[in-house]
PDB file of C-alpha atoms in Angstrom:
ATOM      1  CA  MET A  23      78.142  -0.418  53.740  1.00  0.00           C
ATOM      2  CA  PRO A  24      81.386  -0.551  55.712  1.00  0.00           C
ATOM      3  CA  ARG A  25      84.707  -0.094  54.033  1.00  0.00           C
ATOM      4  CA  PRO A  26      87.815  -2.039  54.977  1.00  0.00           C
ATOM      5  CA  CYS A  27      90.022   0.908  55.776  1.00  0.00           C
ATOM      6  CA  ASP A  28      89.613   3.475  58.526  1.00  0.00           C
ATOM      7  CA  ALA A  29      87.255   6.340  57.790  1.00  0.00           C
ATOM      8  CA  SER A  30      88.910   8.901  60.023  1.00  0.00           C
ATOM      9  CA  ALA A  31      91.333  10.401  57.501  1.00  0.00           C
ATOM     10  CA  PRO A  32      92.543  13.909  58.401  1.00  0.00           C
ATOM     11  CA  SER A  33      90.828  16.848  56.801  1.00  0.00           C
ATOM     12  CA  THR A  34      92.801  19.373  54.800  1.00  0.00           C
ATOM     13  CA  GLY A  35      89.919  21.737  54.122  1.00  0.00           C
ATOM     14  CA  ALA A  36      90.220  25.489  54.240  1.00  0.00           C
ATOM     15  CA  GLY A  37      88.735  25.600  57.723  1.00  0.00           C
ATOM     16  CA  GLY A  38      91.452  23.282  59.038  1.00  0.00           C
ATOM     17  CA  ARG A  39      91.178  20.958  61.987  1.00  0.00           C
ATOM     18  CA  ALA A  40      93.384  19.392  64.594  1.00  0.00           C
ATOM     19  CA  VAL A  41      93.332  15.628  64.297  1.00  0.00           C
ATOM     20  CA  LEU A  42      94.245  13.248  67.100  1.00  0.00           C
ATOM     21  CA  LEU A  43      94.296   9.737  65.709  1.00  0.00           C
ATOM     22  CA  HIS A  44      95.173   6.375  67.148  1.00  0.00           C
ATOM     23  CA  ARG A  45      95.444   3.843  64.309  1.00  0.00           C
ATOM     24  CA  GLY A  46      93.329   0.819  64.993  1.00  0.00           C
ATOM     25  CA  SER A  47      91.615   2.533  67.885  1.00  0.00           C
ATOM     26  CA  THR A  48      88.754   0.702  69.500  1.00  0.00           C
ATOM     27  CA  ASP A  49      86.814   3.483  71.076  1.00  0.00           C
ATOM     28  CA  ARG A  50      84.705   4.932  68.291  1.00  0.00           C
ATOM     29  CA  LEU A  51      82.751   1.711  68.174  1.00  0.00           C
ATOM     30  CA  PHE A  52      83.452  -0.006  71.444  1.00  0.00           C
ATOM     31  CA  GLY A  53      85.090   2.340  73.922  1.00  0.00           C
ATOM     32  CA  ALA A  54      87.802   0.887  76.131  1.00  0.00           C
ATOM     33  CA  ASP A  55      88.391  -0.434  79.607  1.00  0.00           C
ATOM     34  CA  ARG A  56      90.225   1.923  81.909  1.00  0.00           C
ATOM     35  CA  VAL A  57      93.866   0.996  82.215  1.00  0.00           C
ATOM     36  CA  ALA A  58      96.109   1.193  85.237  1.00  0.00           C
ATOM     37  CA  PRO A  59      98.411   4.237  84.848  1.00  0.00           C
ATOM     38  CA  GLN A  60     102.054   4.389  85.769  1.00  0.00           C
ATOM     39  CA  THR A  61     103.454   7.283  87.750  1.00  0.00           C
ATOM     40  CA  GLY A  62     105.261   9.747  85.521  1.00  0.00           C
ATOM     41  CA  ARG A  63     108.464  11.628  86.190  1.00  0.00           C
ATOM     42  CA  GLU A  64     108.810  15.296  87.111  1.00  0.00           C
ATOM     43  CA  ASP A  65     110.762  17.638  84.845  1.00  0.00           C
ATOM     44  CA  VAL A  66     112.043  21.096  85.750  1.00  0.00           C
ATOM     45  CA  GLY A  67     109.568  21.418  88.562  1.00  0.00           C
ATOM     46  CA  ARG A  68     106.585  20.735  86.288  1.00  0.00           C
ATOM     47  CA  ARG A  69     104.384  17.729  86.957  1.00  0.00           C
ATOM     48  CA  HIS A  70     103.949  15.845  83.701  1.00  0.00           C
ATOM     49  CA  GLY A  71     101.294  13.529  85.158  1.00  0.00           C
ATOM     50  CA  VAL A  72     100.930   9.777  84.843  1.00  0.00           C
ATOM     51  CA  ARG A  73     101.584   7.665  81.813  1.00  0.00           C
ATOM     52  CA  MET A  74      99.284   5.070  80.309  1.00  0.00           C
ATOM     53  CA  SER A  75     100.850   1.636  80.556  1.00  0.00           C
ATOM     54  CA  LEU A  76     100.142   0.633  76.955  1.00  0.00           C
ATOM     55  CA  LEU A  77     102.187   3.304  75.214  1.00  0.00           C
ATOM     56  CA  GLY A  78     103.814   5.362  77.936  1.00  0.00           C
ATOM     57  CA  SER A  79     106.467   2.789  78.744  1.00  0.00           C
ATOM     58  CA  ILE A  80     107.861   2.672  75.206  1.00  0.00           C
ATOM     59  CA  LEU A  81     107.215   6.118  73.743  1.00  0.00           C
ATOM     60  CA  ALA A  82     109.389   9.182  74.170  1.00  0.00           C
ATOM     61  CA  ARG A  83     107.904  11.766  76.509  1.00  0.00           C
ATOM     62  CA  MET A  84     106.527  14.984  75.089  1.00  0.00           C
ATOM     63  CA  THR A  85     107.099  18.553  76.254  1.00  0.00           C
ATOM     64  CA  ARG A  86     104.945  21.443  77.357  1.00  0.00           C
ATOM     65  CA  PHE A  87     103.455  23.776  74.731  1.00  0.00           C
ATOM     66  CA  ASP A  88     102.884  27.435  75.607  1.00  0.00           C
ATOM     67  CA  ASP A  89     101.540  30.101  73.251  1.00  0.00           C
ATOM     68  CA  GLN A  90     101.783  27.806  70.220  1.00  0.00           C
ATOM     69  CA  ASP A  91      99.670  27.690  67.074  1.00  0.00           C
ATOM     70  CA  LEU A  92      98.928  23.978  66.637  1.00  0.00           C
ATOM     71  CA  SER A  93      96.083  24.398  64.165  1.00  0.00           C
ATOM     72  CA  ASP A  94      96.075  21.742  61.430  1.00  0.00           C
ATOM     73  CA  SER A  95      98.314  19.551  63.590  1.00  0.00           C
ATOM     74  CA  GLU A  96      98.053  15.774  63.643  1.00  0.00           C
ATOM     75  CA  PHE A  97      98.949  13.681  66.678  1.00  0.00           C
ATOM     76  CA  ARG A  98      99.183  10.024  65.714  1.00  0.00           C
ATOM     77  CA  GLU A  99      99.991   7.095  68.028  1.00  0.00           C
ATOM     78  CA  CYS A 100     100.646   9.527  70.886  1.00  0.00           C
ATOM     79  CA  ASP A 101     100.019   9.061  74.599  1.00  0.00           C
ATOM     80  CA  LEU A 102      98.129  12.121  75.844  1.00  0.00           C
ATOM     81  CA  THR A 103      97.134  10.666  79.214  1.00  0.00           C
ATOM     82  CA  ARG A 104      96.520  13.437  81.768  1.00  0.00           C
ATOM     83  CA  ALA A 105      97.068  16.080  79.091  1.00  0.00           C
ATOM     84  CA  ARG A 106      95.702  19.492  80.081  1.00  0.00           C
ATOM     85  CA  LEU A 107      94.486  21.891  77.397  1.00  0.00           C
ATOM     86  CA  ILE A 108      93.915  25.194  79.169  1.00  0.00           C
ATOM     87  CA  GLY A 109      92.689  28.380  77.519  1.00  0.00           C
ATOM     88  CA  VAL A 110      92.825  26.754  74.106  1.00  0.00           C
ATOM     89  CA  VAL A 111      90.871  27.341  70.931  1.00  0.00           C
ATOM     90  CA  MET A 112      89.681  24.031  69.486  1.00  0.00           C
ATOM     91  CA  GLN A 113      87.283  24.045  66.550  1.00  0.00           C
ATOM     92  CA  ASP A 114      86.595  21.343  63.946  1.00  0.00           C
ATOM     93  CA  ALA A 115      88.778  18.899  65.895  1.00  0.00           C
ATOM     94  CA  ILE A 116      88.686  15.109  65.655  1.00  0.00           C
ATOM     95  CA  ILE A 117      89.726  12.797  68.465  1.00  0.00           C
ATOM     96  CA  ASP A 118      89.875   9.084  67.680  1.00  0.00           C
ATOM     97  CA  GLY A 119      91.438   6.665  70.113  1.00  0.00           C
ATOM     98  CA  LEU A 120      91.295   5.226  73.603  1.00  0.00           C
ATOM     99  CA  VAL A 121      89.526   8.095  75.364  1.00  0.00           C
ATOM    100  CA  THR A 122      88.191   7.868  78.925  1.00  0.00           C
ATOM    101  CA  ASN A 123      87.402  10.459  81.608  1.00  0.00           C
ATOM    102  CA  LEU A 124      87.490  13.326  79.112  1.00  0.00           C
ATOM    103  CA  VAL A 125      86.436  16.612  80.717  1.00  0.00           C
ATOM    104  CA  VAL A 126      85.406  19.461  78.418  1.00  0.00           C
ATOM    105  CA  ASN A 127      84.763  22.824  80.084  1.00  0.00           C
ATOM    106  CA  GLY A 128      84.089  21.114  83.392  1.00  0.00           C
ATOM    107  CA  VAL A 129      81.803  18.394  82.001  1.00  0.00           C
ATOM    108  CA  GLU A 130      82.873  14.755  81.775  1.00  0.00           C
ATOM    109  CA  VAL A 131      81.681  13.780  78.294  1.00  0.00           C
ATOM    110  CA  SER A 132      82.927  10.210  77.879  1.00  0.00           C
ATOM    111  CA  SER A 133      79.762   8.748  79.391  1.00  0.00           C
ATOM    112  CA  TYR A 134      77.621  10.609  76.848  1.00  0.00           C
ATOM    113  CA  VAL A 135      79.799   9.343  74.005  1.00  0.00           C
ATOM    114  CA  GLU A 136      79.620   5.780  75.322  1.00  0.00           C
ATOM    115  CA  ALA A 137      75.824   5.923  75.603  1.00  0.00           C
ATOM    116  CA  GLU A 138      75.518   7.206  72.038  1.00  0.00           C
ATOM    117  CA  LEU A 139      77.836   4.487  70.724  1.00  0.00           C
ATOM    118  CA  ASP A 140      75.754   1.857  72.518  1.00  0.00           C
ATOM    119  CA  ARG A 141      72.649   3.261  70.856  1.00  0.00           C
ATOM    120  CA  ARG A 142      74.236   3.202  67.414  1.00  0.00           C
ATOM    121  CA  HIS A 143      75.874  -0.204  67.833  1.00  0.00           C
ATOM    122  CA  PRO A 144      73.900  -2.496  70.198  1.00  0.00           C
ATOM    123  CA  VAL A 145      76.471  -5.255  69.656  1.00  0.00           C
ATOM    124  CA  ARG A 146      78.655  -3.356  72.140  1.00  0.00           C
ATOM    125  CA  LEU A 147      76.304  -4.459  74.906  1.00  0.00           C
ATOM    126  CA  LEU A 148      76.728  -8.080  73.909  1.00  0.00           C
ATOM    127  CA  ILE A 149      80.522  -8.049  73.972  1.00  0.00           C
ATOM    128  CA  ARG A 150      80.529  -6.494  77.449  1.00  0.00           C
ATOM    129  CA  SER A 151      78.291  -9.244  78.781  1.00  0.00           C
ATOM    130  CA  ALA A 152      79.374 -11.799  81.381  1.00  0.00           C
ATOM    131  CA  ASP A 153      77.170 -14.399  79.691  1.00  0.00           C
ATOM    132  CA  PRO A 154      79.173 -16.628  77.290  1.00  0.00           C
ATOM    133  CA  ALA A 155      76.085 -17.096  75.087  1.00  0.00           C
ATOM    134  CA  GLU A 156      75.770 -13.330  74.588  1.00  0.00           C
ATOM    135  CA  LEU A 157      79.498 -13.007  73.954  1.00  0.00           C
ATOM    136  CA  LEU A 158      79.271 -15.673  71.257  1.00  0.00           C
ATOM    137  CA  ARG A 159      76.264 -13.941  69.720  1.00  0.00           C
ATOM    138  CA  GLY A 160      78.129 -10.623  69.642  1.00  0.00           C
ATOM    139  CA  PHE A 161      81.193 -12.233  68.072  1.00  0.00           C
ATOM    140  CA  ARG A 162      79.092 -13.829  65.344  1.00  0.00           C
ATOM    141  CA  GLU A 163      77.376 -10.517  64.617  1.00  0.00           C
ATOM    142  CA  LEU A 164      80.797  -8.955  64.048  1.00  0.00           C
ATOM    143  CA  GLN A 165      81.793 -11.793  61.738  1.00  0.00           C
ATOM    144  CA  ALA A 166      78.621 -11.297  59.721  1.00  0.00           C
ATOM    145  CA  ALA A 167      79.556  -7.644  59.259  1.00  0.00           C
ATOM    146  CA  TRP A 168      83.057  -8.663  58.191  1.00  0.00           C
ATOM    147  CA  SER A 169      81.610 -11.096  55.639  1.00  0.00           C
ATOM    148  CA  ALA A 170      79.783  -8.224  53.978  1.00  0.00           C
ATOM    149  CA  THR A 171      82.986  -6.179  53.942  1.00  0.00           C
ATOM    150  CA  ARG A 172      84.910  -9.040  52.353  1.00  0.00           C
ATOM    151  CA  GLU A 173      82.338  -9.455  49.613  1.00  0.00           C
ATOM    152  CA  ARG A 174      82.441  -5.747  48.859  1.00  0.00           C
ATOM    153  CA  LEU A 175      86.221  -5.834  48.746  1.00  0.00           C
ATOM    154  CA  ARG A 176      86.263  -8.668  46.237  1.00  0.00           C
ATOM    155  CA  ARG A 177      83.965  -6.679  43.931  1.00  0.00           C
ATOM    156  CA  MET A 178      86.326  -3.711  43.912  1.00  0.00           C
ATOM    157  CA  PRO A 179      89.003  -3.240  41.202  1.00  0.00           C
ATOM    158  CA  SER A 180      92.053  -5.453  41.559  1.00  0.00           C
ATOM    159  CA  GLY A 181      94.685  -3.874  43.780  1.00  0.00           C
ATOM    160  CA  SER A 182      92.187  -1.852  45.823  1.00  0.00           C
ATOM    161  CA  GLU A 183      92.861  -4.099  48.801  1.00  0.00           C
ATOM    162  CA  HIS A 184      96.427  -2.757  49.002  1.00  0.00           C
ATOM    163  CA  GLN A 185      95.608   0.936  48.630  1.00  0.00           C
ATOM    164  CA  ARG A 186      95.882   3.301  51.564  1.00  0.00           C
ATOM    165  CA  VAL A 187      93.430   6.158  52.099  1.00  0.00           C
ATOM    166  CA  GLY A 188      94.330   9.303  54.015  1.00  0.00           C
ATOM    167  CA  GLY A 189      97.423   7.724  55.535  1.00  0.00           C
ATOM    168  CA  GLU A 190      95.449   4.831  57.053  1.00  0.00           C
ATOM    169  CA  TRP A 191      96.261   1.175  56.580  1.00  0.00           C
ATOM    170  CA  SER A 192      94.967  -0.580  53.492  1.00  0.00           C
ATOM    171  CA  ALA A 193      92.305  -3.288  53.749  1.00  0.00           C
ATOM    172  CA  VAL A 194      94.923  -6.044  53.717  1.00  0.00           C
ATOM    173  CA  GLU A 195      97.100  -4.237  56.256  1.00  0.00           C
ATOM    174  CA  THR A 196      94.079  -3.761  58.504  1.00  0.00           C
ATOM    175  CA  MET A 197      93.312  -7.475  58.446  1.00  0.00           C
ATOM    176  CA  ARG A 198      96.981  -8.279  58.984  1.00  0.00           C
ATOM    177  CA  HIS A 199      96.794  -6.153  62.128  1.00  0.00           C
ATOM    178  CA  LEU A 200      93.785  -8.202  63.259  1.00  0.00           C
ATOM    179  CA  VAL A 201      95.893 -11.325  62.733  1.00  0.00           C
ATOM    180  CA  PHE A 202      98.433  -9.899  65.174  1.00  0.00           C
ATOM    181  CA  VAL A 203      95.739  -8.848  67.662  1.00  0.00           C
ATOM    182  CA  HIS A 204      94.297 -12.365  67.688  1.00  0.00           C
ATOM    183  CA  ASP A 205      97.717 -13.973  68.109  1.00  0.00           C
ATOM    184  CA  CYS A 206      98.500 -11.740  71.093  1.00  0.00           C
ATOM    185  CA  TRP A 207      95.276 -11.071  72.922  1.00  0.00           C
ATOM    186  CA  PHE A 208      93.576 -14.404  72.340  1.00  0.00           C
ATOM    187  CA  GLY A 209      96.347 -16.862  71.529  1.00  0.00           C
ATOM    188  CA  ARG A 210      98.731 -15.651  74.208  1.00  0.00           C
ATOM    189  CA  CYS A 211      96.368 -14.231  76.818  1.00  0.00           C
ATOM    190  CA  CYS A 212      93.486 -16.720  76.710  1.00  0.00           C
ATOM    191  CA  LEU A 213      95.162 -19.885  75.447  1.00  0.00           C
ATOM    192  CA  GLY A 214      98.595 -19.273  76.934  1.00  0.00           C
ATOM    193  CA  SER A 215     100.291 -19.888  73.597  1.00  0.00           C
ATOM    194  CA  THR A 216     104.056 -19.433  73.536  1.00  0.00           C
ATOM    195  CA  GLY A 217     104.459 -20.199  69.834  1.00  0.00           C
ATOM    196  CA  PRO A 218     105.640 -17.698  67.237  1.00  0.00           C
ATOM    197  CA  LEU A 219     103.310 -14.996  65.976  1.00  0.00           C
ATOM    198  CA  THR A 220     102.089 -15.009  62.383  1.00  0.00           C
ATOM    199  CA  ALA A 221     105.021 -13.352  60.636  1.00  0.00           C
ATOM    200  CA  PHE A 222     102.971 -11.087  58.351  1.00  0.00           C
ATOM    201  CA  GLY A 223     101.071  -9.457  61.219  1.00  0.00           C
ATOM    202  CA  VAL A 224     101.065  -5.644  61.041  1.00  0.00           C
ATOM    203  CA  VAL A 225     101.692  -3.366  64.035  1.00  0.00           C
ATOM    204  CA  PRO A 226     102.563   0.303  64.603  1.00  0.00           C
ATOM    205  CA  GLY A 227     106.262   1.065  64.551  1.00  0.00           C
ATOM    206  CA  TYR A 228     106.626   1.412  68.311  1.00  0.00           C
ATOM    207  CA  VAL A 229     105.476  -2.222  68.746  1.00  0.00           C
ATOM    208  CA  LEU A 230     107.645  -3.732  66.019  1.00  0.00           C
ATOM    209  CA  GLU A 231     110.886  -3.592  67.998  1.00  0.00           C
ATOM    210  CA  HIS A 232     109.250  -5.638  70.767  1.00  0.00           C
ATOM    211  CA  GLU A 233     108.090  -8.372  68.377  1.00  0.00           C
ATOM    212  CA  PRO A 234     111.168  -9.522  66.413  1.00  0.00           C
ATOM    213  CA  GLY A 235     109.239 -12.432  64.903  1.00  0.00           C
ATOM    214  CA  LEU A 236     107.210 -10.119  62.677  1.00  0.00           C
ATOM    215  CA  ASP A 237     108.324  -9.497  59.110  1.00  0.00           C
ATOM    216  CA  PRO A 238     107.647  -5.881  58.060  1.00  0.00           C
ATOM    217  CA  ALA A 239     108.712  -6.731  54.496  1.00  0.00           C
ATOM    218  CA  ALA A 240     106.033  -9.403  54.075  1.00  0.00           C
ATOM    219  CA  THR A 241     103.512  -8.900  51.250  1.00  0.00           C
ATOM    220  CA  PRO A 242     100.819 -11.567  51.630  1.00  0.00           C
ATOM    221  CA  SER A 243      97.879 -11.656  49.255  1.00  0.00           C
ATOM    222  CA  LEU A 244      94.312 -10.996  50.323  1.00  0.00           C
ATOM    223  CA  ASP A 245      93.512 -14.708  50.086  1.00  0.00           C
ATOM    224  CA  GLU A 246      96.479 -15.633  52.278  1.00  0.00           C
ATOM    225  CA  VAL A 247      95.405 -13.165  54.960  1.00  0.00           C
ATOM    226  CA  LEU A 248      91.762 -14.251  54.806  1.00  0.00           C
ATOM    227  CA  ALA A 249      92.770 -17.890  55.216  1.00  0.00           C
ATOM    228  CA  VAL A 250      94.527 -17.076  58.487  1.00  0.00           C
ATOM    229  CA  ARG A 251      91.649 -14.897  59.675  1.00  0.00           C
ATOM    230  CA  ASP A 252      89.180 -17.727  58.958  1.00  0.00           C
ATOM    231  CA  ARG A 253      91.262 -20.113  61.036  1.00  0.00           C
ATOM    232  CA  GLN A 254      91.532 -17.607  63.878  1.00  0.00           C
ATOM    233  CA  ASN A 255      87.811 -16.829  63.868  1.00  0.00           C
ATOM    234  CA  ALA A 256      86.952 -20.533  63.962  1.00  0.00           C
ATOM    235  CA  GLU A 257      89.322 -20.958  66.904  1.00  0.00           C
ATOM    236  CA  LEU A 258      87.692 -18.127  68.843  1.00  0.00           C
ATOM    237  CA  ASP A 259      84.196 -19.363  67.980  1.00  0.00           C
ATOM    238  CA  ARG A 260      85.019 -22.807  69.371  1.00  0.00           C
ATOM    239  CA  TRP A 261      86.441 -21.301  72.550  1.00  0.00           C
ATOM    240  CA  LEU A 262      83.392 -19.108  73.124  1.00  0.00           C
ATOM    241  CA  SER A 263      81.103 -22.055  72.501  1.00  0.00           C
ATOM    242  CA  ALA A 264      82.780 -24.043  75.274  1.00  0.00           C
ATOM    243  CA  VAL A 265      83.829 -21.445  77.872  1.00  0.00           C
ATOM    244  CA  THR A 266      81.751 -21.086  81.039  1.00  0.00           C
ATOM    245  CA  ALA A 267      80.770 -18.009  83.019  1.00  0.00           C
ATOM    246  CA  ASP A 268      83.100 -19.167  85.812  1.00  0.00           C
ATOM    247  CA  GLU A 269      86.075 -19.373  83.439  1.00  0.00           C
ATOM    248  CA  LEU A 270      85.720 -15.908  81.913  1.00  0.00           C
ATOM    249  CA  PRO A 271      87.108 -14.051  84.967  1.00  0.00           C
ATOM    250  CA  THR A 272      90.221 -16.264  85.000  1.00  0.00           C
ATOM    251  CA  PRO A 273      93.398 -14.104  84.891  1.00  0.00           C
ATOM    252  CA  THR A 274      95.162 -14.123  81.563  1.00  0.00           C
ATOM    253  CA  PRO A 275      98.331 -16.273  81.360  1.00  0.00           C
ATOM    254  CA  VAL A 276     100.360 -13.443  79.847  1.00  0.00           C
ATOM    255  CA  PRO A 277     103.963 -14.408  79.015  1.00  0.00           C
ATOM    256  CA  GLU A 278     106.863 -12.622  80.657  1.00  0.00           C
ATOM    257  CA  GLY A 279     108.434  -9.849  78.624  1.00  0.00           C
ATOM    258  CA  SER A 280     108.827  -6.091  78.413  1.00  0.00           C
ATOM    259  CA  GLY A 281     106.430  -5.794  75.480  1.00  0.00           C
ATOM    260  CA  TRP A 282     103.379  -6.455  77.655  1.00  0.00           C
ATOM    261  CA  PRO A 283     101.622  -3.680  79.566  1.00  0.00           C
ATOM    262  CA  SER A 284     101.192  -4.333  83.271  1.00  0.00           C
ATOM    263  CA  TYR A 285      97.397  -4.240  83.122  1.00  0.00           C
ATOM    264  CA  ALA A 286      97.369  -7.219  80.725  1.00  0.00           C
ATOM    265  CA  ARG A 287      98.611  -9.493  83.510  1.00  0.00           C
ATOM    266  CA  ALA A 288      95.800  -8.401  85.823  1.00  0.00           C
ATOM    267  CA  SER A 289      93.045  -8.704  83.229  1.00  0.00           C
ATOM    268  CA  PRO A 290      90.527 -11.539  82.949  1.00  0.00           C
ATOM    269  CA  CYS A 291      90.290 -13.615  79.776  1.00  0.00           C
ATOM    270  CA  SER A 292      87.033 -11.849  78.936  1.00  0.00           C
ATOM    271  CA  SER A 293      88.890  -8.522  78.612  1.00  0.00           C
ATOM    272  CA  ALA A 294      91.483 -10.061  76.292  1.00  0.00           C
ATOM    273  CA  CYS A 295      88.696 -11.412  74.098  1.00  0.00           C
ATOM    274  CA  MET A 296      87.029  -8.013  74.093  1.00  0.00           C
ATOM    275  CA  LEU A 297      90.177  -6.492  72.612  1.00  0.00           C
ATOM    276  CA  CYS A 298      89.948  -8.942  69.708  1.00  0.00           C
ATOM    277  CA  TRP A 299      86.286  -8.069  69.168  1.00  0.00           C
ATOM    278  CA  THR A 300      86.734  -4.318  69.472  1.00  0.00           C
ATOM    279  CA  ARG A 301      89.485  -4.293  66.846  1.00  0.00           C
ATOM    280  CA  ASN A 302      87.261  -6.336  64.567  1.00  0.00           C
ATOM    281  CA  GLY A 303      84.267  -4.129  65.180  1.00  0.00           C
ATOM    282  CA  HIS A 304      86.034  -0.810  64.795  1.00  0.00           C
ATOM    283  CA  THR A 305      87.411  -1.683  61.378  1.00  0.00           C
ATOM    284  CA  THR A 306      84.070  -3.064  60.207  1.00  0.00           C
ATOM    285  CA  VAL A 307      81.040  -1.249  61.523  1.00  0.00           C
ATOM    286  CA  SER A 308      82.429   2.218  62.122  1.00  0.00           C
ATOM    287  CA  ALA A 309      84.102   2.566  58.722  1.00  0.00           C
ATOM    288  CA  SER A 310      82.223   3.933  55.752  1.00  0.00           C
ATOM    289  CA  ALA A 311      82.426   3.096  52.059  1.00  0.00           C
ATOM    290  CA  THR A 312      85.305   4.377  49.967  1.00  0.00           C
TER     291      THR A 312
END
């Protein structure tokens, strides 16, 4: 039975482990489309590589580590695009995030991970389809999984929906993040909406400064959040029921603004929808019971 909060809490066992987490990551369940990188700068004669558009444009750049003991470290909401780990010792490590083209000891392993995730979660195949009927079927499968999670949450002791586990968002915060994802990646990108975002949407700190309409002090109840999610899901269901195969590749009408990564403007509507589904799926199917 899935739990509403993320299951990838860092371990503090005696053996220790390095943990690389990306809150709200999509890849454990769904993987991710490759994104167009941006050329990085050069510092002190060292090539720091390229930066991923999503985070690299708004996060401070990191430095080189030589002869460092980083055991038990945690890297959260970090852009490690083109990172090179040479001559390292890495045991009991966890990587959770947008991971593509990962080479371990000369072997590209992302394809193996993707194939295993497809085997575990066949709904992934549906949401990558170019057939609107299969996309709708995949979306409804995700909503069925969320219904089970909601019922479990309501049976838990009062206040559980606001509790965090292992530094991850609570159940309500997780669903508030999905509210924001829908507003942005479906409302803005597919529908071309220019209206205000839902104020109680939750985002990581590095996004908040680019979305002044969000209220970080908001404390909506579970029922208030679920009411918005029900409206959003009905909206997406109607759109998927009517969209045609010819309309899915239509470029997204992304608004102007510095808060949008460049690849969003070159993406088809189907990719924007997939982001909504992957966020939903990651927080539902890949989480385990508390």
